[in-house]
Coordinates of C-alpha atoms in Angstrom, one line a residue:
X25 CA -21.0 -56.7 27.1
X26 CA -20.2 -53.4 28.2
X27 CA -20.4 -53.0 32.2
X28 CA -21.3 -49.4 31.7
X29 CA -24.6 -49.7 29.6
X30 CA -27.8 -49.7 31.9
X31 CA -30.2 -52.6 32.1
X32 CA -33.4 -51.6 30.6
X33 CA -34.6 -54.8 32.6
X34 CA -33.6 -54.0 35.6
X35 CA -36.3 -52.6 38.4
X36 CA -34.6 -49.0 38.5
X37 CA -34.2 -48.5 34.7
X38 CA -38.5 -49.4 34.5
X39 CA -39.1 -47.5 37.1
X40 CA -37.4 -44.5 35.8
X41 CA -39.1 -45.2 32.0
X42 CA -42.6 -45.2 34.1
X43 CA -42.2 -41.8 36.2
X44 CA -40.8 -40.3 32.9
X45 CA -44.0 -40.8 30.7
X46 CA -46.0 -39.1 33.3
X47 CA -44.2 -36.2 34.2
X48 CA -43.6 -35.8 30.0
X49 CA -45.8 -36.7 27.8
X50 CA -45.2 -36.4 23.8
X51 CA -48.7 -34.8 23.3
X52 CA -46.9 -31.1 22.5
X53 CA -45.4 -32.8 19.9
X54 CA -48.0 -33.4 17.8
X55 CA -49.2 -32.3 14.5
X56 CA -52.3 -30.4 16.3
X57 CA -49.9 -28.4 18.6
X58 CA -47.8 -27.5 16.1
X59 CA -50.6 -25.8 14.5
X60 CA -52.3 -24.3 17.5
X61 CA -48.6 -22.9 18.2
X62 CA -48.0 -21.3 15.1
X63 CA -51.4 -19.8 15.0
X64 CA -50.9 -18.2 18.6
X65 CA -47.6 -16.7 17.3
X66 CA -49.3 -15.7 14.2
X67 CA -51.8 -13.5 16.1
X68 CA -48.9 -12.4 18.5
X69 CA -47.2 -10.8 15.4
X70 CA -50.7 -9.3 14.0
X71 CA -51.3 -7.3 17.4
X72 CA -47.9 -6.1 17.4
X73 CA -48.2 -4.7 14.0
X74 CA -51.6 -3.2 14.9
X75 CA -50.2 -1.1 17.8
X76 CA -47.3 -0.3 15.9
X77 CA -49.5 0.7 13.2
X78 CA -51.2 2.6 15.8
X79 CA -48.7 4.7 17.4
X80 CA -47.3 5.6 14.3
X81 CA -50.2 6.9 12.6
X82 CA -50.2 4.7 9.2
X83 CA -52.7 2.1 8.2
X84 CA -51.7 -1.8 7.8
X85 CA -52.0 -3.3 4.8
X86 CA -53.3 -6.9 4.5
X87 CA -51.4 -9.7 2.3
X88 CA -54.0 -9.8 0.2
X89 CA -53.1 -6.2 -0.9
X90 CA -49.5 -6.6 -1.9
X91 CA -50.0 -9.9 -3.8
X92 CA -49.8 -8.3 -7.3
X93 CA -47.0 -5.8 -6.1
X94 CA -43.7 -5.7 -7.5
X95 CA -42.3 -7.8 -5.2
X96 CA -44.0 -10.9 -8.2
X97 CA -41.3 -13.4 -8.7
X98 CA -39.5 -12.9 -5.6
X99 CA -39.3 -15.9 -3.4
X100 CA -39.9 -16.7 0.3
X101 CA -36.2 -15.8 1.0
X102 CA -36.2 -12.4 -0.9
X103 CA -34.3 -13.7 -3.9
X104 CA -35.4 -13.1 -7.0
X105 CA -36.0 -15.9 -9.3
X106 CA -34.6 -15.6 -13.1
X107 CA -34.8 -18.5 -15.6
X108 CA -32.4 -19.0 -18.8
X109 CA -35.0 -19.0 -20.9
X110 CA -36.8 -16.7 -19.7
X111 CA -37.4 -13.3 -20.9
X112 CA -34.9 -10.3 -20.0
X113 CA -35.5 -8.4 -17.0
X114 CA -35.8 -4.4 -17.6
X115 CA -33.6 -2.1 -15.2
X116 CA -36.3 0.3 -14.5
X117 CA -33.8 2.4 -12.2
X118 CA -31.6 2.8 -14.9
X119 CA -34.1 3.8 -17.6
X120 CA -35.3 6.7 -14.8
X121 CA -31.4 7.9 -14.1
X122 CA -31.5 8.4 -17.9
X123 CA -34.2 10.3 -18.3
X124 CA -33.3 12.7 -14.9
X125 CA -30.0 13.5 -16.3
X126 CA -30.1 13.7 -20.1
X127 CA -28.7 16.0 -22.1
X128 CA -26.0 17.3 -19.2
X129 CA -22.0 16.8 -18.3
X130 CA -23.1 14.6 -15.2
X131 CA -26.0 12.4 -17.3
X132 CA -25.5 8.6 -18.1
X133 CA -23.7 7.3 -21.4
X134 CA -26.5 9.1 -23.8
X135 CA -24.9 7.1 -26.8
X136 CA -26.2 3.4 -27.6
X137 CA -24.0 1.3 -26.1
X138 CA -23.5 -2.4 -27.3
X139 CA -25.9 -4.7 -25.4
X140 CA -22.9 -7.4 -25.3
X141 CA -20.6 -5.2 -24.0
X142 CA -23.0 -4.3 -20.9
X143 CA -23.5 -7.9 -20.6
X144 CA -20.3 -8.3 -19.9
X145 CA -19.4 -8.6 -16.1
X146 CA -15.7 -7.2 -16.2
X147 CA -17.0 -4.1 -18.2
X148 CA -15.6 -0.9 -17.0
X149 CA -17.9 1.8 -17.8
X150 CA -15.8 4.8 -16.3
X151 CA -12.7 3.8 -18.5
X152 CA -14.5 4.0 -21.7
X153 CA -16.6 7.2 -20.4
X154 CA -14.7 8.8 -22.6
X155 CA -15.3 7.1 -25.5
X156 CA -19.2 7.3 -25.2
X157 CA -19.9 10.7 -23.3
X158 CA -21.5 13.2 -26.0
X159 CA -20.6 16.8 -25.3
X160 CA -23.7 18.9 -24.4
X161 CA -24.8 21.3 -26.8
X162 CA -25.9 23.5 -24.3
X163 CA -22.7 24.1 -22.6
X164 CA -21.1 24.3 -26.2
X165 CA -23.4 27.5 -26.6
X166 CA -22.3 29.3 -23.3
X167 CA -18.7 28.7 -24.1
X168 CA -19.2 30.3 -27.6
X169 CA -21.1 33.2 -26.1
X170 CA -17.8 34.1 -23.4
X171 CA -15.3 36.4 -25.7
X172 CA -12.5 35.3 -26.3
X173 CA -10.3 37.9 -24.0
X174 CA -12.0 36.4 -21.4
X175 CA -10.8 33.1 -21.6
X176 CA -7.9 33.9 -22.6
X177 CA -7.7 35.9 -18.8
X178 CA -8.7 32.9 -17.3
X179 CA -5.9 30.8 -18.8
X180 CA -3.2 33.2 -17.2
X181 CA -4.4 32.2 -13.9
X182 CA -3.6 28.8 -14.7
X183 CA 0.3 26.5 -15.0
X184 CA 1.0 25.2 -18.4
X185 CA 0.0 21.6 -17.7
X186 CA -3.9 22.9 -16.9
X187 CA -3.7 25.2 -19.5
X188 CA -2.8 22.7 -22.6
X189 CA -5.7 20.5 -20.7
X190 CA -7.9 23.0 -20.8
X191 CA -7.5 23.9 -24.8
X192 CA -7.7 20.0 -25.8
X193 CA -11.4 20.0 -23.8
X194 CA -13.4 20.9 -26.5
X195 CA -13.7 22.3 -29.9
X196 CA -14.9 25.7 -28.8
X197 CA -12.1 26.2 -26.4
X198 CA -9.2 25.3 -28.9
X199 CA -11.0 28.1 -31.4
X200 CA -11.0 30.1 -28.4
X201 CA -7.3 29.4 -26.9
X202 CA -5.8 28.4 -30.1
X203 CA -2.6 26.4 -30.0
X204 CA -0.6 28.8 -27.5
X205 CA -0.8 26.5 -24.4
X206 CA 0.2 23.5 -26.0
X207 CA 2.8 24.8 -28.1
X208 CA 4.8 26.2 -25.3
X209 CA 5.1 23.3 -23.7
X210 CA 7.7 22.3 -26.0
X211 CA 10.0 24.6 -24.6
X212 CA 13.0 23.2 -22.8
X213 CA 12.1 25.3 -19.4
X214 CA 8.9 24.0 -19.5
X215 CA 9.6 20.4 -19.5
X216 CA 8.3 19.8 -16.2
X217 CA 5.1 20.8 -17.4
X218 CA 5.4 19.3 -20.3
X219 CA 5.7 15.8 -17.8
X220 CA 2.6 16.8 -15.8
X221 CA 0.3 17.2 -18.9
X222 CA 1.2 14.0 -20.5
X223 CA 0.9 12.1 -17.3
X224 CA -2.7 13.3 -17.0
X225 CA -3.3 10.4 -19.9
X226 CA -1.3 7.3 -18.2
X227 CA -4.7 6.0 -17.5
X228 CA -5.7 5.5 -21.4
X229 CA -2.4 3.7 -22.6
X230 CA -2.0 0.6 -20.4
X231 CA 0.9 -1.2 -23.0
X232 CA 3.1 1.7 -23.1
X233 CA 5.2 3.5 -19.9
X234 CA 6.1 7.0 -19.6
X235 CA 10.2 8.2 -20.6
X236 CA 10.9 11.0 -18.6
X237 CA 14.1 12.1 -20.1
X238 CA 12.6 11.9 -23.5
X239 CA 9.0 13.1 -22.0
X240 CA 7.1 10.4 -24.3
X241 CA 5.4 7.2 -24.4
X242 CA 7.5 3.6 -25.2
X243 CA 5.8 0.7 -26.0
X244 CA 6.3 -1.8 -23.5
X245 CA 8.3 -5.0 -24.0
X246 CA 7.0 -7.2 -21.8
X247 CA 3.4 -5.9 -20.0
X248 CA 2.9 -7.5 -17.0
X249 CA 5.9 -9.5 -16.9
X250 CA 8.4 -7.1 -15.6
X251 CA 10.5 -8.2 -13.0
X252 CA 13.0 -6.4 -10.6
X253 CA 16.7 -7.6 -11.4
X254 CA 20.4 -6.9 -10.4
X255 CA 22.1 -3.6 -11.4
X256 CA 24.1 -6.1 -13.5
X257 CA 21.3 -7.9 -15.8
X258 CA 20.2 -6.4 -19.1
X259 CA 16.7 -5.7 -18.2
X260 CA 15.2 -3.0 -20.5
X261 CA 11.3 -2.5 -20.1
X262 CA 11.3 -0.5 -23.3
X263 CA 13.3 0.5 -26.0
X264 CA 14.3 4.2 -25.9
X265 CA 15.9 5.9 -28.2
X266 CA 18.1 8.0 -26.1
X267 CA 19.1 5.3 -23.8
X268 CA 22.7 5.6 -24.4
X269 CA 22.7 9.3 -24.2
X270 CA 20.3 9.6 -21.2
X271 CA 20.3 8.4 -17.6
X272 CA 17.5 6.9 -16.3
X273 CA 16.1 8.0 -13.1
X274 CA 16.7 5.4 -10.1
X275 CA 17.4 4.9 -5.9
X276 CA 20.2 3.0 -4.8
X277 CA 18.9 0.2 -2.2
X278 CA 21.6 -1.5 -1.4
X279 CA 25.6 -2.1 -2.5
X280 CA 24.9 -3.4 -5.9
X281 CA 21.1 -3.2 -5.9
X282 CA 19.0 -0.2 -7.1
X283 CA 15.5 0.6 -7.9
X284 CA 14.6 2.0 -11.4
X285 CA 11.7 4.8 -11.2
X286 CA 10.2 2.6 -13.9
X287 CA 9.1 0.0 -11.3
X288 CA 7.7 3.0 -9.3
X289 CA 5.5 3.5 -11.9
X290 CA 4.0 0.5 -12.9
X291 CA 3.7 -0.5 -9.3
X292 CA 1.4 2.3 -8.6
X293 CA -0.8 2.1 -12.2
X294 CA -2.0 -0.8 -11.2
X295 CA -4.5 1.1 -9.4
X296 CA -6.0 1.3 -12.9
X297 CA -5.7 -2.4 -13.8
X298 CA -4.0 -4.9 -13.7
X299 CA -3.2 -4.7 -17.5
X300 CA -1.3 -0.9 -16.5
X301 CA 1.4 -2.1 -14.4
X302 CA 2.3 -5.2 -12.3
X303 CA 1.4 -6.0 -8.4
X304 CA 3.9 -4.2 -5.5
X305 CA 4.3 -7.5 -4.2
X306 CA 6.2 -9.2 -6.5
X307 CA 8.8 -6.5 -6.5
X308 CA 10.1 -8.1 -3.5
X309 CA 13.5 -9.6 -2.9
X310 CA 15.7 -11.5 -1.0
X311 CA 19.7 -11.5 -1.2
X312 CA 23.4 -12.1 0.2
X313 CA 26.3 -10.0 -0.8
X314 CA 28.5 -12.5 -1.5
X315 CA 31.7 -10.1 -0.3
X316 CA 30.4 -8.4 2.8
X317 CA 28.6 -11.5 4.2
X318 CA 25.4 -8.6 4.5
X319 CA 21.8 -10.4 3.4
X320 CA 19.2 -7.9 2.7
X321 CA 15.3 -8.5 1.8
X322 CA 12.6 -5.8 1.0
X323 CA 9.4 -5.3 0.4
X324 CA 6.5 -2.7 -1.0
X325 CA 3.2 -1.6 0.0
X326 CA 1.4 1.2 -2.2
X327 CA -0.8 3.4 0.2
X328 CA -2.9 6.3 -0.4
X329 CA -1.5 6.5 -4.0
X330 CA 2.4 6.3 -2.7
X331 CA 4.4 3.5 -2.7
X332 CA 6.1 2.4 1.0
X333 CA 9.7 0.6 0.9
X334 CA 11.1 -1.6 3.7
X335 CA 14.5 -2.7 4.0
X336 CA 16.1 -5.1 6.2
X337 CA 19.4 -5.4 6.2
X338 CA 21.7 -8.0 8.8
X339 CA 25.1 -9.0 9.3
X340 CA 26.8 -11.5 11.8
X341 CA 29.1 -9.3 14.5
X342 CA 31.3 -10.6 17.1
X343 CA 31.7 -9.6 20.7
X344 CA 32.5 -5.8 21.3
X345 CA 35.5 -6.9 23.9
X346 CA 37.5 -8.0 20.5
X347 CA 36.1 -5.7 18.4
X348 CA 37.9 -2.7 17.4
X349 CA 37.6 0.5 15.0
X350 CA 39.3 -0.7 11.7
X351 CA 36.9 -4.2 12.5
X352 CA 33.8 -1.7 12.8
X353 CA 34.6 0.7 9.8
X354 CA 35.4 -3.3 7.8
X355 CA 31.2 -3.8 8.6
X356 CA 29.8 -1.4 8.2
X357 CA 31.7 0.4 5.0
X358 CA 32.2 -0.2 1.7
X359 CA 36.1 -0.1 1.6
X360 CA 36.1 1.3 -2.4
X361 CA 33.2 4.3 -1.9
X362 CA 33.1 4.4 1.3
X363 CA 29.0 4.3 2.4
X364 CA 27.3 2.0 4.1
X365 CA 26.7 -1.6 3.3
X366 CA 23.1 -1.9 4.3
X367 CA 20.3 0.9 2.7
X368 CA 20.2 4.2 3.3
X369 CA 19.0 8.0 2.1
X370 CA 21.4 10.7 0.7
X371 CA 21.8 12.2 4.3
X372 CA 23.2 10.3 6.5
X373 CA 26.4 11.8 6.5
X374 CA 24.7 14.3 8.1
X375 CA 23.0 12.4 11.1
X376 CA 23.7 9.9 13.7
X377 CA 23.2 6.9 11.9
X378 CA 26.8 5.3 11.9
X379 CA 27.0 6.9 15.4
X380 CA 24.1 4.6 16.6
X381 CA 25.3 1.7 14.4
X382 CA 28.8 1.8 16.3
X383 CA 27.1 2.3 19.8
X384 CA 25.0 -1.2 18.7
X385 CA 28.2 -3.0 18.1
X386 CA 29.3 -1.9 21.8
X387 CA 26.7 -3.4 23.7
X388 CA 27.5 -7.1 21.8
X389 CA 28.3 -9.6 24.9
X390 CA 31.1 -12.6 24.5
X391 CA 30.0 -16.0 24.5
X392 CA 29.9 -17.2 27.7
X393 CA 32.9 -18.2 29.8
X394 CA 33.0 -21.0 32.4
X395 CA 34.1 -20.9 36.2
X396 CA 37.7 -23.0 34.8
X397 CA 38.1 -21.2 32.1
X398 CA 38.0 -18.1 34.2
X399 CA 40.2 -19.6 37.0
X400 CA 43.2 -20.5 34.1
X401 CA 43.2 -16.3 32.8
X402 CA 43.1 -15.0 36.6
X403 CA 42.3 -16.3 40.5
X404 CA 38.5 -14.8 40.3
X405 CA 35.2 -15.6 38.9
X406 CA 32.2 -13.8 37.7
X407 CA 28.7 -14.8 37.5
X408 CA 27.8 -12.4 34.9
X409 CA 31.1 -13.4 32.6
X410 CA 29.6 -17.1 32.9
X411 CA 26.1 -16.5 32.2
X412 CA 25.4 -13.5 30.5
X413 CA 22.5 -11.8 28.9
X414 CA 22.0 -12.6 25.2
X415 CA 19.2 -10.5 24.7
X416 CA 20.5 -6.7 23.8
X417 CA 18.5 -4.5 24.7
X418 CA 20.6 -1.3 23.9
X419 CA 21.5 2.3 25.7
X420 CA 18.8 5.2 25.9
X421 CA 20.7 6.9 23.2
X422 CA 21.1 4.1 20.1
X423 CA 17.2 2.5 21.4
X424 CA 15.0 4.5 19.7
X425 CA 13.7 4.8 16.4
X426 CA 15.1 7.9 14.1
X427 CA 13.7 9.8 11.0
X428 CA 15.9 11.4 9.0
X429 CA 14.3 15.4 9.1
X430 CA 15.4 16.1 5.0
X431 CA 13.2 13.1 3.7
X432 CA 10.2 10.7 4.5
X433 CA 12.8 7.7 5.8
X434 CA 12.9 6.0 9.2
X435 CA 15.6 3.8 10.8
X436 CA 15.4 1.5 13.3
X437 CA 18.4 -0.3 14.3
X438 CA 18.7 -3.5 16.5
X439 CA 21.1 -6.5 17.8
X440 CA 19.2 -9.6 17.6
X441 CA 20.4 -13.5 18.2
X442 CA 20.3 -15.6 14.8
X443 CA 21.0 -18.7 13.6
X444 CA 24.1 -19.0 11.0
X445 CA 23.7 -22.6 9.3
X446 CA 27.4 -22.4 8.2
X447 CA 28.6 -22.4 11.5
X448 CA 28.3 -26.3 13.0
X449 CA 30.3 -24.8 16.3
X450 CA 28.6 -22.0 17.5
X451 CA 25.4 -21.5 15.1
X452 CA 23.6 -18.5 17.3
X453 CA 24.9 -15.7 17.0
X454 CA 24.2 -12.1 17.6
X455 CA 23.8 -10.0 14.2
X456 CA 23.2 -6.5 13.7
X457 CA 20.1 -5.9 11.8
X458 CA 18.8 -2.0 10.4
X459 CA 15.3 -1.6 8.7
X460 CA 14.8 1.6 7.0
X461 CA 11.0 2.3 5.6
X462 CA 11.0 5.1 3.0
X463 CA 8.1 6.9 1.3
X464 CA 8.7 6.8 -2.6
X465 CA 6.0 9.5 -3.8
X466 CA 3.3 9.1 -5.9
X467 CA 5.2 8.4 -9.1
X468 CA 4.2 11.5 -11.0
X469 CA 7.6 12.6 -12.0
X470 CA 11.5 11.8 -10.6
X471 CA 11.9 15.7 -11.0
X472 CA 9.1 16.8 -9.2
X473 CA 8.1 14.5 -6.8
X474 CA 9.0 15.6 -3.3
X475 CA 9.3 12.7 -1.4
X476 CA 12.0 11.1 -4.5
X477 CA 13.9 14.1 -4.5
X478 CA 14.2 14.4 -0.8
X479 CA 15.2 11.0 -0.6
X480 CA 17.9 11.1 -3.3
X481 CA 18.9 14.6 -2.7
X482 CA 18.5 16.1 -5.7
X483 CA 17.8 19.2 -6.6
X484 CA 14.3 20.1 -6.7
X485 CA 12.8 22.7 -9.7
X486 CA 12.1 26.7 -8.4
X487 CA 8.8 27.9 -6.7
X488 CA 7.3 28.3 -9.9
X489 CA 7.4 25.3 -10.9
X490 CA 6.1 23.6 -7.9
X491 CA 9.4 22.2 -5.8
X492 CA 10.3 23.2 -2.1
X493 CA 12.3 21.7 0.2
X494 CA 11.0 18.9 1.9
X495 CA 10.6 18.8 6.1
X496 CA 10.3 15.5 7.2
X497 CA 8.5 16.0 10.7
X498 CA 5.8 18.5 9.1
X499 CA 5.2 16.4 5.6
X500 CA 4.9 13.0 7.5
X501 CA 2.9 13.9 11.0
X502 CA 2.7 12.3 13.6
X503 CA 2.1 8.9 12.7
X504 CA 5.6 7.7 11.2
X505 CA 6.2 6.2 8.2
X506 CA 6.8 2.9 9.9
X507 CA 3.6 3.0 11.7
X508 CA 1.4 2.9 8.6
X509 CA 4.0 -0.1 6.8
X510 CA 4.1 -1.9 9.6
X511 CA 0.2 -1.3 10.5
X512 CA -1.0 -2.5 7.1
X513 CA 1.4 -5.4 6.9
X514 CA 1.7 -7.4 10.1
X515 CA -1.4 -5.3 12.3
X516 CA 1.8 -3.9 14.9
X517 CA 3.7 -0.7 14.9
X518 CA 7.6 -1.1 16.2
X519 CA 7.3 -0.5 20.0
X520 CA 10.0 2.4 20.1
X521 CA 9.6 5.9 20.6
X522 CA 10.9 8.2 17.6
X523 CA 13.3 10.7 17.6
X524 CA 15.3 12.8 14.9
X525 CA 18.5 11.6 13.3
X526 CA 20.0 15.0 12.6
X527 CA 18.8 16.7 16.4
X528 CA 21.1 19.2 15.3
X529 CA 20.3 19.9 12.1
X530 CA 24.2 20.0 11.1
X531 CA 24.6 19.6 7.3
X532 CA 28.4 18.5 6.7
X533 CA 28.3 15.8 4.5
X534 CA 31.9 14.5 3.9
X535 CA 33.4 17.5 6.1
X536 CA 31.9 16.0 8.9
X537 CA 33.9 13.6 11.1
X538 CA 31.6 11.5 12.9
X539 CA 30.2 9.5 9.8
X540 CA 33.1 7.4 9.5

């Protein structure tokens, strides 16, 4: 027997029972006040309708009136009931949409549609729009009635790209413009154009991927299976003819690693489906550079139609007190071309990128050093020198974030503590770490495409063609490039303040001295 349950034979426990039944009784429970409660509410709820009736000038309608409304067959939670035998159920607010708009370039599909297709639940009306959108008659008639001279006027106004579109729109415009505008986009100068216009129709071919140095459509090898590899893996996505006579447009990442344009693309049609291109998450990697002891991993983020890069690269460092330059220039450099082992964009020559990477590596502390191992090098000891401070927080100079002011890329550069599982002595040790985030474009063309040719550094078309040069700090704003990655991805933006890697806007290249 439990000690701590009460005695409901005990004097106190009955007298407790007793004095509780009078003070409560379990009358208000009952069937008859339940009813008399509900009723009271129910004309609580009537008045309040009545004066609300009242002040707003309208009359109240009784239940009775609405019984044989159109809310039949709807239940006392609002749903709708449908059986699967029943009978179909008509959209009336389609059937009125149909008649409002018939017969104009805004209107409803006009055509009969098949009723299994609109059954369907995945059935994507605006992608076969297209298909079953009847030209108007009417509008036919006014373009007829325009002269020709005219329209021919209005096409001069217009690039070559809009102009070919414009012909192909209809039957009474290519009588009108004739073959001109297409036919000239066939000209070498105009390739660019040429680009644009077939772009326009990436959304209606979902198995095949645009060439741009042959400006046509492939057929795709394997849709929705692509996957990023090494520089050094036979990975065609589609057989071009001119593949040995052509060089296909690409950003180097890494030593080793680079990103085909081709994955630009298909990361960013999947906006149409998923059947166009393949998600920007899987083109994600991790890796070790087996020679330089660097380990790199990135990842992609498509937003507002562009795709967003992040790479993080890391190497182990030792202290700066035994460090010196040929040991820097050995971790930082590729010894056979010279660049940087971790990612980068075609101007940091230019900047103060290795500057800062080398003013990192100086703030590394040594291990720490006892009091006797102290006494043995010299008759004095040091506190700091036996217990120093393994988080690095950096100078004023090398803390803060940079953007490079030529292209949409941001560095941020860092010495953190990290484990190294090879090492059974000392495992923790500090490694230098540099994130770069990048804005790719919009994947409309490798040519054209400011943000791609900024990045790489090449040469971007004339004025009439569309190109100009690219200003970092005007294109981006003020919210940085990392902001928006690192907003979307973890819910944080990088707590350092951003500042511009080329202050001086000096543009040496290999002249310069202070890159290496």
């Amino acid at each position: 027997m439990d000690w701590n349950t009460p005695d409901l034979t005990s004097w106190p426990a009955k007298l407790v029972i007793r004095v509780g039944k009078k003070l409560r009784s379990n009358k208000q429970f009952s069937q008859e006040a339940i009813d008399r409660n509900n009723a009271r509410a129910a004309d609580l709820r009537q008045r309040r309708r009545a004066e609300h009736a009242h002040k707003n000038h309208y009359q109240v309608r009784r239940s009775e009136d609405t019984s044989n409304s159109h809310q039949s067959g709807v239940n006392e939670l609002g749903e709708r009931e449908y059986s699967a035998f029943g009978g179909e159920h008509k959209d009336h607010t389609d059937m009125l949409h149909r008649l409002a708009h018939h017969d104009s370039f805004d209107s409803l599909v006009d055509q009969m549609v098949d009723k299994h297709a609109l059954k369907d639940p995945y059935f994507d009306s605006a992608a076969h729009g297209d298909a079953l959108r009847r030209v108007s008659t009417i509008h036919e008639r006014l373009i007829e009635n325009l002269p020709d001279e005219l329209w021919k006027r209005i096409v001069s106004y217009l690039n070559l790209a809009d102009a070919a579109s414009l012909a192909l729109s209809s039957k009474a415009l290519h009588r009108k413009l004739g073959s001109t505008p297409i036919d000239s986009l066939n000209e070498p100068q105009n390739k660019h154009h040429k680009i644009a216009f077939l772009r326009s129709m990436d959304h209606k071919l979902p198995r095949h991927l645009f060439c741009f140095p042959c400006a046509k459509y492939h057929l795709r090898l394997k849709p929705g299976k692509e996957s990023l590899k090494a520089d050094y893996v036979n990975n065609p996505l589609f057989v071009c003819p001119a593949a040995k006579s052509s060089v296909l447009p690409r950003m180097r990442l890494t030593q080793g690693r680079e990103l085909p344009y081709s994955f630009v693309q298909l990361a960013l049609r999947n906006n149409h489906s998923r059947a166009h291109g393949i998600d920007e998450d899987s083109l994600g990697r991790r890796w070790k550079h087996s020679e330089s002891g660097w380990s790199h991993r990135t990842r992609f983020m498509v937003h507002d139609g562009r795709l967003f890069i992040r790479v993080v690269s890391q190497s182990f460092v030792p202290p700066a007190v035994t460090l010196t330059k040929t040991a820097e220039r050995h971790i930082l450099y590729d010894m056979q071309e010279y660049s940087p082992l971790f990612s980068h964009c075609a101007h940091w020559q230019d900047g103060d990128l290795m500057k800062m990477c080398k003013c990192w590596l100086s703030h590394v502390p040594a291990p720490p050093e006892s009091y006797i191992q102290q006494l043995k090098k010299a008759p004095k000891i040091s506190r700091t020198a036996a217990h120093p401070a393994f988080i690095v927080r950096g100078c004023d100079w090398c803390r803060p974030a940079r953007r490079c002011p030529e292209c949409p890329t941001e560095y941020l550069i860092e010495i953190q503590m990290m484990e190294d599982p090879q090492d059974h002595v000392r495992p923790f040790k500090h490694a230098i770490v540099v994130t770069r985030w990048s804005d790719l474009g919009n994947g409309s063309s490798p040519y054209t495409s400011p943000e791609w040719t900024a990045i790489n550094g090449s040469a971007v078309p004339s004025e009439e063609e569309g190109g100009h040069e690219y200003e970092s700090f005007s294109h981006v704003g003020r919210r940085a490039v990392s902001g928006i990655f690192e907003s979307h991805v973890s819910g944080s933006i990088p707590g350092q303040r951003m500042l511009s890697l080329n202050p001086k806007n000096a543009k040496l290249g290999e002249e310069g001295h202070g890159w290496y």
